[in-house]
PDB file of C-alpha atoms and ligand atoms in Angstrom:
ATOM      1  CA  UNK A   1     104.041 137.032 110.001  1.00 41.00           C
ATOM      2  CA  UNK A   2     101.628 136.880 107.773  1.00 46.00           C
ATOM      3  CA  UNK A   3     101.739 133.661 105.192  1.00 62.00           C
ATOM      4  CA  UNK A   4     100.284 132.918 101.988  1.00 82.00           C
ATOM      5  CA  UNK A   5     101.682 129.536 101.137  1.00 94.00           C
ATOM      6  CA  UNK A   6      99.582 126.522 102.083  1.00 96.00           C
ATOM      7  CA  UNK A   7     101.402 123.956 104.166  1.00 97.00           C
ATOM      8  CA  UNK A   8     101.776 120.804 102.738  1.00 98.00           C
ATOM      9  CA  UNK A   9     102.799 117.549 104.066  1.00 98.00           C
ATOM     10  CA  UNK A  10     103.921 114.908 101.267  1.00 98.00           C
ATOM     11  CA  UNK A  11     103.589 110.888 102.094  1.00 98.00           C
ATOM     12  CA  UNK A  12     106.525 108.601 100.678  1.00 98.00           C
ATOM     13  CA  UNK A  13     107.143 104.990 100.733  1.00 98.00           C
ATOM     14  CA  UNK A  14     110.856 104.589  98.299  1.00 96.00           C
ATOM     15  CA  UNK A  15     113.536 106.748  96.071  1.00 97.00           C
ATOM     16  CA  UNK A  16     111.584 109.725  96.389  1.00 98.00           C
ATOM     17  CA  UNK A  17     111.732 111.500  93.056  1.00 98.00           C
ATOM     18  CA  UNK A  18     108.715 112.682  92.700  1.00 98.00           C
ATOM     19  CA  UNK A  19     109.255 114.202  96.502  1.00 98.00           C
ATOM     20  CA  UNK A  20     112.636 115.584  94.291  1.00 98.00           C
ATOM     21  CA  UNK A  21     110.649 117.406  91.892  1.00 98.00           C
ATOM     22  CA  UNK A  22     108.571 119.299  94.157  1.00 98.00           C
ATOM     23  CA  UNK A  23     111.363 120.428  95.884  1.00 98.00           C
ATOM     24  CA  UNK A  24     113.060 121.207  93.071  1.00 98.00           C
ATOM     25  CA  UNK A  25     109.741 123.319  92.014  1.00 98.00           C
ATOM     26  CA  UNK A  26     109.338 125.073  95.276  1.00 98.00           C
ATOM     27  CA  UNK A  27     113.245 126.061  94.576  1.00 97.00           C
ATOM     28  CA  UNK A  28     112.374 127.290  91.376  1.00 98.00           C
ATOM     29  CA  UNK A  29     110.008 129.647  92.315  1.00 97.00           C
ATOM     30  CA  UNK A  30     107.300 126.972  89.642  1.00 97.00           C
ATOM     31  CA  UNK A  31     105.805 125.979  92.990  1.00 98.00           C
ATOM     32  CA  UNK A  32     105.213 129.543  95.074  1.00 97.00           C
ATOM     33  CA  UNK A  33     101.457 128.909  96.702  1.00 97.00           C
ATOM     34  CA  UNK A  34     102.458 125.898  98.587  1.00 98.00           C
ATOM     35  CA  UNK A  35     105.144 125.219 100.958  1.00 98.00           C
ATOM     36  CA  UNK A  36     107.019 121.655 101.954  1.00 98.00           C
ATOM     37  CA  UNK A  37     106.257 121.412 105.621  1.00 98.00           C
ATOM     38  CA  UNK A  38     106.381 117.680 106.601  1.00 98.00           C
ATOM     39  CA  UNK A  39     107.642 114.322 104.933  1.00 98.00           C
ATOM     40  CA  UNK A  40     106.290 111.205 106.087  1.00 98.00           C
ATOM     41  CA  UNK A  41     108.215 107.918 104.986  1.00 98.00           C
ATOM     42  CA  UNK A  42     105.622 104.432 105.977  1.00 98.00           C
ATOM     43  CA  UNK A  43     108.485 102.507 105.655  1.00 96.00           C
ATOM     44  CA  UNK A  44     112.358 102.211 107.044  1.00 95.00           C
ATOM     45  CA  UNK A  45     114.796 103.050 104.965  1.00 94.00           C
ATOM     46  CA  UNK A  46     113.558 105.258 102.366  1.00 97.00           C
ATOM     47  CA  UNK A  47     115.781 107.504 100.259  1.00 98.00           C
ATOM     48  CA  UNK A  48     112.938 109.792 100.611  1.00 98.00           C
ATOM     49  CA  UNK A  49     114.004 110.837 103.618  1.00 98.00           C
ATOM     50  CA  UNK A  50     117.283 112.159 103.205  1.00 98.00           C
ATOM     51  CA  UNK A  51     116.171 113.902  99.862  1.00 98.00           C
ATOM     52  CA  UNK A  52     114.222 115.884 102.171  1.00 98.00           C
ATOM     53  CA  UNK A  53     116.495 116.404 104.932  1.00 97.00           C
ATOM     54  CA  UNK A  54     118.793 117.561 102.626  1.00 98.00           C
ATOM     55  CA  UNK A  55     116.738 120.171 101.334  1.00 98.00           C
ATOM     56  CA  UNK A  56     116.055 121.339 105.003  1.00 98.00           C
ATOM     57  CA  UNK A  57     112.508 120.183 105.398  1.00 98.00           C
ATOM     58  CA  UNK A  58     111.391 117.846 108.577  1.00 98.00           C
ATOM     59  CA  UNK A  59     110.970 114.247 107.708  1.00 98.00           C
ATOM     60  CA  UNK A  60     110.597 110.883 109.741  1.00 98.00           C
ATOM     61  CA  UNK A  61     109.471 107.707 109.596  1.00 98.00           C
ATOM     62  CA  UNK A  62     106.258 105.958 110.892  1.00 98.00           C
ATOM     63  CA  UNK A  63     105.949 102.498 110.275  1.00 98.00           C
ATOM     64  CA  UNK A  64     103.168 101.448 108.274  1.00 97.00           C
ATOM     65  CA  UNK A  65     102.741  97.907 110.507  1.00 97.00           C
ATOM     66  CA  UNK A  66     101.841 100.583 114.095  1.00 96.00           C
ATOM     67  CA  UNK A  67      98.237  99.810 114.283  1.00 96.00           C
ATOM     68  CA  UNK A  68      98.223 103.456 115.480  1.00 97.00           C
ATOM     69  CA  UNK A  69      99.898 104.348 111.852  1.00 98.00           C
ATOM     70  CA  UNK A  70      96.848 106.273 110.153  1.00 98.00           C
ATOM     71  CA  UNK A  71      96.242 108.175 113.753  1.00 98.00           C
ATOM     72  CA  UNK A  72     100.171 109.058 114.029  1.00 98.00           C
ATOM     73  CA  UNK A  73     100.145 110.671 110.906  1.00 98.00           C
ATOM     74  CA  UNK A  74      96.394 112.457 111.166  1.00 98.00           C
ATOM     75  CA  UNK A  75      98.417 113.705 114.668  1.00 98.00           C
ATOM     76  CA  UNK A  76     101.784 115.177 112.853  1.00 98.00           C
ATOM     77  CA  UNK A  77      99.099 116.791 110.306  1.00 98.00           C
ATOM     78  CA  UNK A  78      97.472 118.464 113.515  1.00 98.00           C
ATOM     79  CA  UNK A  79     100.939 119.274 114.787  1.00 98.00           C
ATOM     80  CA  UNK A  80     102.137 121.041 111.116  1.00 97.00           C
ATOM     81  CA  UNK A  81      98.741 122.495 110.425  1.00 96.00           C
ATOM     82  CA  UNK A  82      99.348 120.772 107.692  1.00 97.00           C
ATOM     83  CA  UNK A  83      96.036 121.877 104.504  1.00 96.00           C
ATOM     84  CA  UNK A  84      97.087 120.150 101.346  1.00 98.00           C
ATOM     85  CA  UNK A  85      98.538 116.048 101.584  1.00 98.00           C
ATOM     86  CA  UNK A  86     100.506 114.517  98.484  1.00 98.00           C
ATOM     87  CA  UNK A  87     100.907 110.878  97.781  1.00 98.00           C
ATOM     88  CA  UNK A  88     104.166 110.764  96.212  1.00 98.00           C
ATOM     89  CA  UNK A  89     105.493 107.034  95.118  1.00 97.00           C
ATOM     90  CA  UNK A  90     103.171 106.327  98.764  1.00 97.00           C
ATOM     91  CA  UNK A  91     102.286 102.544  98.275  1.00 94.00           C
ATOM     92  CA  UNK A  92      99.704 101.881 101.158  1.00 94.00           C
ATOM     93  CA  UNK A  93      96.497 102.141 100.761  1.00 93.00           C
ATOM     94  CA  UNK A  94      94.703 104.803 103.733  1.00 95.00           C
ATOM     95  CA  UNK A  95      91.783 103.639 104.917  1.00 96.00           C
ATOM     96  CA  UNK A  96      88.132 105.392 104.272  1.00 95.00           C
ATOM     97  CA  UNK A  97      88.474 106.295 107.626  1.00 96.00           C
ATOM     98  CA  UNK A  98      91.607 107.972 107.195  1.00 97.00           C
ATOM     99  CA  UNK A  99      90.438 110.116 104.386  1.00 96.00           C
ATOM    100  CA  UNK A 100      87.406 111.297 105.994  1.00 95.00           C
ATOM    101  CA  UNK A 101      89.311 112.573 108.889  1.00 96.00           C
ATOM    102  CA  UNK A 102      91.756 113.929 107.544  1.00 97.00           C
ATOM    103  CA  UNK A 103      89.667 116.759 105.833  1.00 95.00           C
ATOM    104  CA  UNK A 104      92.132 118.428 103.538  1.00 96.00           C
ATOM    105  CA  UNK A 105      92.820 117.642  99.587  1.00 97.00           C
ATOM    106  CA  UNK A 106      95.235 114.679  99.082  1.00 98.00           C
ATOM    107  CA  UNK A 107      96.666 114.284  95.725  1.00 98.00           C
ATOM    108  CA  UNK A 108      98.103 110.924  94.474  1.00 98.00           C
ATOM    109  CA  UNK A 109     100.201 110.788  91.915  1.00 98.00           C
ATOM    110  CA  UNK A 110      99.987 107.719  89.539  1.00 98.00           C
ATOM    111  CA  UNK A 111     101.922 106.103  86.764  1.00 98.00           C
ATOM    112  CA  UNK A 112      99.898 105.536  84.092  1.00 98.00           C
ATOM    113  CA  UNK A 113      96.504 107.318  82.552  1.00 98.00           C
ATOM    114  CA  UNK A 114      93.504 105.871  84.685  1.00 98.00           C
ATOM    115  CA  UNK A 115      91.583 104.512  84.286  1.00 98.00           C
ATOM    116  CA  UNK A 116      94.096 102.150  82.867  1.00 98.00           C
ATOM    117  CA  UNK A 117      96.380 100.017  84.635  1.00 98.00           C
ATOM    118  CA  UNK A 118      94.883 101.395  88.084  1.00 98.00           C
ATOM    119  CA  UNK A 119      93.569 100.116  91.290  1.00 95.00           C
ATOM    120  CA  UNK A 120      94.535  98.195  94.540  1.00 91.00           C
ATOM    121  CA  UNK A 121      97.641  95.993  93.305  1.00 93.00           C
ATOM    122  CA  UNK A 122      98.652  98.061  90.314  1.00 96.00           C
ATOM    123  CA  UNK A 123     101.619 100.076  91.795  1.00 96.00           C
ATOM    124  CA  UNK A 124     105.071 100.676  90.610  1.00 97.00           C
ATOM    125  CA  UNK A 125     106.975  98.883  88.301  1.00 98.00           C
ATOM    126  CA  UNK A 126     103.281  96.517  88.321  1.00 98.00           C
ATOM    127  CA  UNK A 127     101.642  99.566  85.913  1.00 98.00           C
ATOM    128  CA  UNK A 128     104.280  99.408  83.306  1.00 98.00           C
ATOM    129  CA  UNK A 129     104.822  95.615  83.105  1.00 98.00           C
ATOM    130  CA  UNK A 130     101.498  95.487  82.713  1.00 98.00           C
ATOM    131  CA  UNK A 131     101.624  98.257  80.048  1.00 98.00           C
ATOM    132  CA  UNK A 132     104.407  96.698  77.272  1.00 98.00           C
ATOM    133  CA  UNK A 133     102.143  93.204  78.199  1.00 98.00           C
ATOM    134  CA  UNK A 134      99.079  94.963  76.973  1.00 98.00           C
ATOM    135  CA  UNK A 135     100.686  96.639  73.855  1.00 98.00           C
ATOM    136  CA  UNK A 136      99.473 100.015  74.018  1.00 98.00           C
ATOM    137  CA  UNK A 137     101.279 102.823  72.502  1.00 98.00           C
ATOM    138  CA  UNK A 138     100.045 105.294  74.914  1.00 98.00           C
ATOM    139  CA  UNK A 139     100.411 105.327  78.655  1.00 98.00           C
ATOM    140  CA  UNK A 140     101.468 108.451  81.500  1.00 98.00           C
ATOM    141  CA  UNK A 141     100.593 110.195  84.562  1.00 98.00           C
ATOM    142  CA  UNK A 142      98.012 110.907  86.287  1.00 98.00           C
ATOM    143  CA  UNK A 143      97.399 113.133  89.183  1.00 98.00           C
ATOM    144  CA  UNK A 144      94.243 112.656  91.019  1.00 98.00           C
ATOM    145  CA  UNK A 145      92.660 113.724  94.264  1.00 98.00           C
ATOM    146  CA  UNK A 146      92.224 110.641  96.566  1.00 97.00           C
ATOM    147  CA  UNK A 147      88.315 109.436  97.140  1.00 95.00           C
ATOM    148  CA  UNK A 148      87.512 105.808  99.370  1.00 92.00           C
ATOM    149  CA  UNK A 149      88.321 103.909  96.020  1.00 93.00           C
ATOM    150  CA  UNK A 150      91.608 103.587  94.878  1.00 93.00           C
ATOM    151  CA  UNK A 151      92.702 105.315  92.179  1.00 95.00           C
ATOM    152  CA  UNK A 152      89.311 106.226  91.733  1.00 95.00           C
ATOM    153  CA  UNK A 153      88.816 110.003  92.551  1.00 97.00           C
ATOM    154  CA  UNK A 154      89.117 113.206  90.655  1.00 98.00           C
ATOM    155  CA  UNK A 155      91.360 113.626  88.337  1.00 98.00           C
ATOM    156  CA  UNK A 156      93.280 117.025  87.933  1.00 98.00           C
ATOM    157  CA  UNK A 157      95.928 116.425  85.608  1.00 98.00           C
ATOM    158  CA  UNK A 158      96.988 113.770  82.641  1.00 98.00           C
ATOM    159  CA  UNK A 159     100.303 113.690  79.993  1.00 98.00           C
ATOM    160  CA  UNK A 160     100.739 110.723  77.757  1.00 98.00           C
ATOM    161  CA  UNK A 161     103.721 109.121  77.205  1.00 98.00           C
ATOM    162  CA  UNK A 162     105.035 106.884  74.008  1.00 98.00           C
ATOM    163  CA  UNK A 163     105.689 103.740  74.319  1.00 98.00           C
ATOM    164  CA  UNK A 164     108.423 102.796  72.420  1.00 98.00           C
ATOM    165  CA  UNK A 165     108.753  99.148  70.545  1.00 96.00           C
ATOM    166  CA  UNK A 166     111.501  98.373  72.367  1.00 96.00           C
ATOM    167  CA  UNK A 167     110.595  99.664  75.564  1.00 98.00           C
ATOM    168  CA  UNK A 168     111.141  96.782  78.867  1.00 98.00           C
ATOM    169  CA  UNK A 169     108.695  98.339  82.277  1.00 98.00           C
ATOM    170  CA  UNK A 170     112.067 100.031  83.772  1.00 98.00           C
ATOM    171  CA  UNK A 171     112.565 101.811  80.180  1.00 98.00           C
ATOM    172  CA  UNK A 172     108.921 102.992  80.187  1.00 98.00           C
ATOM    173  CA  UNK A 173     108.836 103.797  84.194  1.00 98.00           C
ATOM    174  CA  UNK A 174     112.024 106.024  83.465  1.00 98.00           C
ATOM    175  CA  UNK A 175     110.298 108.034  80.729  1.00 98.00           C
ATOM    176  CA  UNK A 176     106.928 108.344  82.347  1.00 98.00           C
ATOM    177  CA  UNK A 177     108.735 109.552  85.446  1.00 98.00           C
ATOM    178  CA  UNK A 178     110.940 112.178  83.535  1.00 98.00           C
ATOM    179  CA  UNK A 179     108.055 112.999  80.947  1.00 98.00           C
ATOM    180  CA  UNK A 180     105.292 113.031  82.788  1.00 98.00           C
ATOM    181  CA  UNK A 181     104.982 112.272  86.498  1.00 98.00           C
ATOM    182  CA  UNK A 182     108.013 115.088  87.748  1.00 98.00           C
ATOM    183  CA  UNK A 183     106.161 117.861  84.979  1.00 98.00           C
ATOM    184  CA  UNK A 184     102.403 117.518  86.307  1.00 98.00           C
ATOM    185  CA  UNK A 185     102.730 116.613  90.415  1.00 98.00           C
ATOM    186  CA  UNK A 186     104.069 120.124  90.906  1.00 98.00           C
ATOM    187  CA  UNK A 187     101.835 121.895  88.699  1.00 98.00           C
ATOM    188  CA  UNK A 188      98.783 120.183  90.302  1.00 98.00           C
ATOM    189  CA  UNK A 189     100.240 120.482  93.448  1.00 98.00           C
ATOM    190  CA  UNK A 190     100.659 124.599  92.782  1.00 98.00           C
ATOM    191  CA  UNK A 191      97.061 124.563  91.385  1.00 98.00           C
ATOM    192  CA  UNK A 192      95.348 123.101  94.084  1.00 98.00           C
ATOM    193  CA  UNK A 193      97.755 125.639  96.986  1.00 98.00           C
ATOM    194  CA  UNK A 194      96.786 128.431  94.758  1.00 97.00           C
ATOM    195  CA  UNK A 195      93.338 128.021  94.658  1.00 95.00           C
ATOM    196  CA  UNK A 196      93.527 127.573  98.465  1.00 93.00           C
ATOM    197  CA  UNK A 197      95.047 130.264  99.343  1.00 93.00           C
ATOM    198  CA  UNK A 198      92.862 132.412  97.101  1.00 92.00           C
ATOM    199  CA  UNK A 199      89.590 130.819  98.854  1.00 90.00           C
ATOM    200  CA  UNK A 200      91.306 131.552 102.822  1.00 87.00           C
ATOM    201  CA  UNK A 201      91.738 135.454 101.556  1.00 87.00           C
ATOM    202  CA  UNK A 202      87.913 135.402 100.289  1.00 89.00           C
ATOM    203  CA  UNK A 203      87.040 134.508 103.238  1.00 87.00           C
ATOM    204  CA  UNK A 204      89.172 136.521 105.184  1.00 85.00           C
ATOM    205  CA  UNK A 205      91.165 134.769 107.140  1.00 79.00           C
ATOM    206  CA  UNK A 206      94.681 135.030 107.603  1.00 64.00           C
ATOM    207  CA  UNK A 207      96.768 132.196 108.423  1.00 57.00           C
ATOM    208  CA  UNK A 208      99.811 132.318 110.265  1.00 52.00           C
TER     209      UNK A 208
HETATM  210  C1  GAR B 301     106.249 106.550  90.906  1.00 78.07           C
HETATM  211  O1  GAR B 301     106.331 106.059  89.603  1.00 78.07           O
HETATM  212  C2  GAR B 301     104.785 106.725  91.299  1.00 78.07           C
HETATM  213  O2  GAR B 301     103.981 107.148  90.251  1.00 78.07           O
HETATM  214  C3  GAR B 301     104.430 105.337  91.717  1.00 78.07           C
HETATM  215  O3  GAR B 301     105.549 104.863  92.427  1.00 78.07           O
HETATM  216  C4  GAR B 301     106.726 105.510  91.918  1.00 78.07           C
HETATM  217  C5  GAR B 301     107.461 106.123  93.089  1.00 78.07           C
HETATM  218  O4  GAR B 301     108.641 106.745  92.691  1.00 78.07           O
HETATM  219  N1  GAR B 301     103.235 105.324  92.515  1.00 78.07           N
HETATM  220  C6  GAR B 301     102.288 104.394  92.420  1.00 78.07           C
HETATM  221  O5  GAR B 301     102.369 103.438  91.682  1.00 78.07           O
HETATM  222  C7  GAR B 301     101.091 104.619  93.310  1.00 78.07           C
HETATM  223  N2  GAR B 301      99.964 103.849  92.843  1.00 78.07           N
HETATM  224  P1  GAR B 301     109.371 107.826  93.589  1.00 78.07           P
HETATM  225  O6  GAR B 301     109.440 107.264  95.024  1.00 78.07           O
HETATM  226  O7  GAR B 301     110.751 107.919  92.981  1.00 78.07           O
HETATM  227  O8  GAR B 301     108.605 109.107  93.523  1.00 78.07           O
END
């Protein structure tokens, strides 16, 4: 059968709502060029998981402490034919290596607007502690495709958030989340499938 939906394989580390919203968008019909092959948790235990089990898609665990971690998951790629990779609440950081290998687009999503509170450490919760500390009255999402640096590649989307003058980090992480983060990983995540898909057909090829 022929099939116009790239395959995409999302990376989680915790709760997995960002994971949630893409499923919810491929339900929707907002997310129609790409399709939720493969979940990969680095970690035991994440909720991540069963959000995805739940919604019927294959998911499992590699532990991030296998020194054959970043080859295990370049391998389930292979397996999947797996062409687009999302970072989704993923907290380690792949190794140079890793991205050069692996070939295909990753996206990352990221919880505030880099280049602001960004780069190896700032993760999580970290970003909007960080955030209230500095006082600004701005901060968001970001979604970005994933380059040797961290935090450092292209970016695709942004939306700012308020901060409000009584915000605490788990007030602001809510909002950015709900605001920001769930609105723009799908749409970037539909933009970058699209324009795949578009550039396989001008080429010719089918894919299967
Ligand atoms: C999200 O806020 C995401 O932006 C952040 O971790 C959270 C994961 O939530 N990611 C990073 O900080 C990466 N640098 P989720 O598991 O519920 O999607």
């Amino acid at each position: 059968m022929l099939r116009d939906r790239a395959k995409v394989a999302v990376l989680v580390s915790g709760g997995g709502s960002n994971l949630q919203a893409m499923l919810d968008a491929q339900e929707s019909g907002k997310l129609k060029s790409g399709q939720i092959e493969l979940v990969i948790a680095d970690r035991p235990g994440a909720y991540a998981l069963e959000r995805a089990q739940k919604a019927g898609v294959k998911a499992f665990e590699i532990n991030r402490k296998d020194a054959e971690f970043e080859d295990r998951v370049l391998k389930a790629f292979d397996e999947h034919a797996i062409e687009v990779v999302v970072l989704a609440g993923f907290l380690t950081i792949l190794s140079p290596k890793f991205i050069k290998h692996c070939g295909k687009p990753i996206l990352n999503v990221h919880p505030s607007l880099i280049p602001s509170f960004c780069g190896a450490g700032m993760y999580g919760l970290k970003v909007h502690e960080a955030a209230v500390k500095r006082g600004v009255k701005l901060t968001g999402a970001t979604i970005h495709l994933v380059d040797a640096v961290p935090d450092g590649g292209p970016i695709l989307l942004q939306k700012a958030v308020k901060v409000q003058k009584n915000d605490s980090p788990e007030s602001l992480q809510r909002r950015v989340m709900e605001q920001a983060e769930w609105v723009i990983l799908p749409k970037a995540v539909e933009m970058v499938c699209r324009t795949m898909n578009r550039e396989r057909k001008q080429r010719g090829e089918a894919s299967f």
